[in-house]
mmCIF file of C-alpha atoms in Angstrom:
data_model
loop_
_atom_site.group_PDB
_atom_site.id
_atom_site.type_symbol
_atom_site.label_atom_id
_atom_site.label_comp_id
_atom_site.label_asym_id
_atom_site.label_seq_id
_atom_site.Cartn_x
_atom_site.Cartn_y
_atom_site.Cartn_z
ATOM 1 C CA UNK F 1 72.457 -230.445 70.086
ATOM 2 C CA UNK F 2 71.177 -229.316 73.664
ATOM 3 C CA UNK F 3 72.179 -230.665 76.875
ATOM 4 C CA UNK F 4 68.891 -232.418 78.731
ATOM 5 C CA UNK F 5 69.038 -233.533 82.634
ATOM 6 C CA UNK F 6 66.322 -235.708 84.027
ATOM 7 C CA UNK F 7 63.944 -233.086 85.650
ATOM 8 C CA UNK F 8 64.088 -230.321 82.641
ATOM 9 C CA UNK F 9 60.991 -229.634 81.112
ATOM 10 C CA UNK F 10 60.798 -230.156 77.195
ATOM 11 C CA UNK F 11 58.693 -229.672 74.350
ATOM 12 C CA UNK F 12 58.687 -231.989 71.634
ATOM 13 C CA UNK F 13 56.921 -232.393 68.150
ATOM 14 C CA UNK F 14 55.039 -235.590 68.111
ATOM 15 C CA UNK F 15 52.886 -236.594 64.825
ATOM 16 C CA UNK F 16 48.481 -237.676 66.255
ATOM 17 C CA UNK F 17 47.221 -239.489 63.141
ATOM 18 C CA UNK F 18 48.839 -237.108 60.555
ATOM 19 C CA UNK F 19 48.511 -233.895 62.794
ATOM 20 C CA UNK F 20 51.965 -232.402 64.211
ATOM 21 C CA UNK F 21 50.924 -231.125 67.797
ATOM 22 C CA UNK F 22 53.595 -229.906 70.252
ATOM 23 C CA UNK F 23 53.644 -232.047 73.797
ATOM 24 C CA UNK F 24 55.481 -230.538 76.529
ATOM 25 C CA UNK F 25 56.591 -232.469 79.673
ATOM 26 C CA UNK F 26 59.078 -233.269 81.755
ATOM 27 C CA UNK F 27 62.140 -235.466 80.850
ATOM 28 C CA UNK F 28 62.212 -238.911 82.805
ATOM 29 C CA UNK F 29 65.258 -241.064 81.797
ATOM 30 C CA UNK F 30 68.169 -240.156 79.586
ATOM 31 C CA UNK F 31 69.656 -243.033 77.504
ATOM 32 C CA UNK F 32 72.679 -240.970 75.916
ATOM 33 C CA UNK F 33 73.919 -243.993 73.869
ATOM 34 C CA UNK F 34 70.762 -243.967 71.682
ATOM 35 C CA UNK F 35 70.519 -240.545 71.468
ATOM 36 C CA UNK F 36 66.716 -240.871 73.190
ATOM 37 C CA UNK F 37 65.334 -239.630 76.598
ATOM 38 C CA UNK F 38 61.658 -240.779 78.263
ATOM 39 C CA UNK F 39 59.449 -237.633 78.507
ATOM 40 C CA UNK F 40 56.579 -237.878 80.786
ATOM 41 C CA UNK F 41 53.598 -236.048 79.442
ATOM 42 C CA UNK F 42 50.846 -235.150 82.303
ATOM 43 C CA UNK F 43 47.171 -235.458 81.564
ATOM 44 C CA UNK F 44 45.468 -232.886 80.735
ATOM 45 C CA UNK F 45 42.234 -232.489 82.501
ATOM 46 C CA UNK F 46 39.781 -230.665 80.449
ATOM 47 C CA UNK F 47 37.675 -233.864 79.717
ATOM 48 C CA UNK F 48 38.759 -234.706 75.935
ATOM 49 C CA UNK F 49 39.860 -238.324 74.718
ATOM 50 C CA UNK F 50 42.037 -236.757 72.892
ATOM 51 C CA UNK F 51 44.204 -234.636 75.196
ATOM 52 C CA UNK F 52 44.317 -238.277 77.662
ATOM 53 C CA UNK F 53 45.453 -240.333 74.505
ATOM 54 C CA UNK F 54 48.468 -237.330 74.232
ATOM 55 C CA UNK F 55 49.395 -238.063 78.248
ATOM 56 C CA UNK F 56 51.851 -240.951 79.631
ATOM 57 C CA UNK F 57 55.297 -241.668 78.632
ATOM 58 C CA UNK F 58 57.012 -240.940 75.146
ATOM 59 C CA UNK F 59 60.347 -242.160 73.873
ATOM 60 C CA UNK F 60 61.735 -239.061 72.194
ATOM 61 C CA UNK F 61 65.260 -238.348 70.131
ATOM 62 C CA UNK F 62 67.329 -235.781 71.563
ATOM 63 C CA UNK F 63 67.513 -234.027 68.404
ATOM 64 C CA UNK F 64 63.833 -233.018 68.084
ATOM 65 C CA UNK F 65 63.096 -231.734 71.542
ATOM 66 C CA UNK F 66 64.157 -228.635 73.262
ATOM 67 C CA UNK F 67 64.257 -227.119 76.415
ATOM 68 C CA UNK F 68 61.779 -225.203 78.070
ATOM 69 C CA UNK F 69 64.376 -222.455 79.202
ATOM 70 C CA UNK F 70 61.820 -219.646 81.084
ATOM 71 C CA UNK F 71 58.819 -221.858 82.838
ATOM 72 C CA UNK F 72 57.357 -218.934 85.042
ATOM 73 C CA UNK F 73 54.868 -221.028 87.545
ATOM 74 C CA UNK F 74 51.866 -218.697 89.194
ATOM 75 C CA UNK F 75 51.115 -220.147 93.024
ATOM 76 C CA UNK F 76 48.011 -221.632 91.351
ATOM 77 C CA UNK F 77 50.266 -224.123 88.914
ATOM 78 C CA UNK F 78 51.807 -225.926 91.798
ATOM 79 C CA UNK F 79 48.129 -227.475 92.929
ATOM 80 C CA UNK F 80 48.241 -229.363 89.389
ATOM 81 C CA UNK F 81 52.157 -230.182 90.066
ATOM 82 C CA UNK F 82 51.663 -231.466 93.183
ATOM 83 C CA UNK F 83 48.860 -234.035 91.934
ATOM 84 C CA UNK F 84 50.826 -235.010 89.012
ATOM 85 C CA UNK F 85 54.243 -236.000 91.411
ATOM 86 C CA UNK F 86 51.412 -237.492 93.786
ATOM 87 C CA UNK F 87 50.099 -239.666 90.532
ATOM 88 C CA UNK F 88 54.146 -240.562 89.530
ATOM 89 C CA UNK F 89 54.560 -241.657 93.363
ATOM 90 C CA UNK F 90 57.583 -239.404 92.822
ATOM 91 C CA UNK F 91 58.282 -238.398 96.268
ATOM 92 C CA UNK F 92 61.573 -236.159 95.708
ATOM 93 C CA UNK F 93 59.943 -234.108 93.414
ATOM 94 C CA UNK F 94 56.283 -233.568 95.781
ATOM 95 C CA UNK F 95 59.156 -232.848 98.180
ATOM 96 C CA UNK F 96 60.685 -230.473 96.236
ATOM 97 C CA UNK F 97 57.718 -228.550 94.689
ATOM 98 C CA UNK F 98 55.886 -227.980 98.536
ATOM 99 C CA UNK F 99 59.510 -226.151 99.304
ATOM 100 C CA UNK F 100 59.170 -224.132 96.263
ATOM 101 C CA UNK F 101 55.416 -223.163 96.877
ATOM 102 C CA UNK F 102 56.181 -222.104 100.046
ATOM 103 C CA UNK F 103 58.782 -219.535 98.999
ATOM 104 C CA UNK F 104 56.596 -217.991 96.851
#
């Protein structure tokens, strides 16, 4: 079984009225002793209701997801990053993204 730390993107099956799609997002919380982390799945803004119903927080098993290991970001993807840790009120991460974009 993989290692996870909060921060770590993820992908993760997840079953939509009978339909396996694969959500990818970013891991929240870790609760070890029930084998389950909190994955934080961003909104995707293309207009569907059924891309928002995917979005928000899911309680996932840590032996079903697995780590995004090679997440190449283009300057362009850190506009959408920056809104989402603006949304989450997640100041560390804003914090830590503006660095990044600005060693690009």
């Amino acid at each position: 079984m993989e290692h996870f730390s909060v921060g770590e993107w993820v992908k993760f099956p997840y079953n939509d009225k009978g339909k396996t799609l694969l959500l990818t997002g970013y891991v929240k919380e870790m609760n070890k002793a029930q084998m389950m982390m909190t994955v934080f799945v961003p909104t995707v803004k293309d207009g569907s209701a059924a891309a928002a119903a995917r979005s928000g927080h899911f309680r996932v098993p840590l032996d079903v997801a697995e780590k995004i290991k090679e997440l190449q970001l283009e300057p362009e993807d850190y506009d959408a990053l920056l809104d989402m840790a603006l949304d989450s009120k997640d100041e560390n991460w804003f914090e830590e993204l503006v660095y990044k974009r600005s060693k690009m």
